[in-house]
C-alpha positions as MATLAB code, in Angstrom:
seq = 'XXXXXXXXXXXXXXXXXXXXXXXXXXXXXXXXXXXXXXXXXXXXXXXXXXXXXXXXXXXXXXXXXXXXXXXXXXXXXXXXXXXXXXXXXXXXXXXX';
ca = [
      45.425  -34.624   38.598;
      48.512  -36.557   37.545;
      49.483  -36.337   33.866;
      50.949  -39.502   32.402;
      53.999  -38.664   30.311;
      54.463  -42.036   28.629;
      51.924  -44.805   28.353;
      53.208  -48.308   27.825;
      50.419  -50.576   29.044;
      46.743  -50.806   28.210;
      45.865  -49.996   31.813;
      47.670  -46.670   31.415;
      45.150  -45.711   28.740;
      42.437  -45.531   31.364;
      43.981  -42.424   32.870;
      42.551  -39.111   31.740;
      44.840  -36.387   30.473;
      43.338  -32.935   29.901;
      43.912  -31.529   26.424;
      42.755  -27.901   26.399;
      44.590  -27.323   23.109;
      41.936  -29.423   21.321;
      39.591  -26.412   21.371;
      41.925  -24.662   18.891;
      42.410  -27.671   16.595;
      41.397  -27.271   12.926;
      39.681  -30.663   13.075;
      37.593  -29.839   16.143;
      34.294  -29.386   14.307;
      34.971  -31.795   11.455;
      33.801  -35.348   11.021;
      36.149  -38.137   11.962;
      35.947  -40.028    8.661;
      39.206  -38.531    7.357;
      41.166  -38.826   10.573;
      40.223  -42.428   11.324;
      40.097  -43.816    7.785;
      42.213  -46.683    6.504;
      45.766  -45.348    6.723;
      46.923  -46.382    3.282;
      47.972  -43.011    1.917;
      44.627  -42.650    0.194;
      42.562  -39.532   -0.305;
      41.176  -39.362    3.223;
      44.588  -39.676    4.854;
      46.026  -37.037    2.507;
      43.131  -34.696    3.331;
      43.568  -35.230    7.077;
      47.281  -34.456    6.833;
      46.519  -31.323    4.800;
      44.166  -30.104    7.523;
      46.807  -30.823   10.153;
      49.469  -28.933    8.199;
      47.624  -25.640    8.794;
      46.648  -26.373   12.395;
      47.941  -24.034   15.121;
      48.147  -26.874   17.674;
      49.804  -29.500   15.455;
      52.811  -29.896   17.784;
      50.634  -30.343   20.872;
      48.465  -32.840   19.018;
      51.464  -34.886   17.882;
      52.924  -34.904   21.374;
      49.614  -36.081   22.829;
      49.299  -38.851   20.241;
      52.864  -40.029   20.777;
      52.462  -40.265   24.531;
      48.951  -41.726   24.494;
      49.256  -44.321   21.722;
      46.424  -42.784   19.706;
      45.027  -44.344   16.542;
      44.350  -42.377   13.367;
      45.855  -39.166   12.024;
      47.061  -36.893   14.826;
      49.516  -34.025   14.460;
      49.846  -34.704   10.751;
      51.043  -38.295   11.223;
      49.445  -41.707   10.880;
      49.517  -44.406   13.548;
      52.149  -46.301   11.563;
      54.369  -43.224   11.224;
      54.171  -42.546   14.946;
      54.850  -46.167   15.796;
      58.095  -46.086   13.806;
      59.355  -42.934   15.532;
      57.743  -43.160   18.969;
      60.662  -44.569   20.968;
      63.087  -42.004   19.552;
      60.589  -39.179   20.108;
      59.965  -40.134   23.736;
      63.697  -40.523   24.391;
      64.312  -36.983   23.088;
      61.461  -35.654   25.249;
      62.914  -37.364   28.322;
      66.297  -35.700   27.734;
      64.786  -32.232   27.334;
];
């Protein structure tokens, strides 16, 4: 199975990428209401980020969200935060 390393087009989102690290995520058995709430810095977003801060797979989660254009809080960041830093992040990953 081919893993897509950078998704630019909507059609790229139809490809499946395995994420075995999700089994170890702190949010795995939690409801989604905090992670997909309005990203305005309100209580739910703050709570989601707090959960992410103690997560053992935070880095893997952030990487996945950056490459897959995810919506909501992933890896301790909001969609807007990732959007602002995505190009720079992917450029650094490509150089590594």
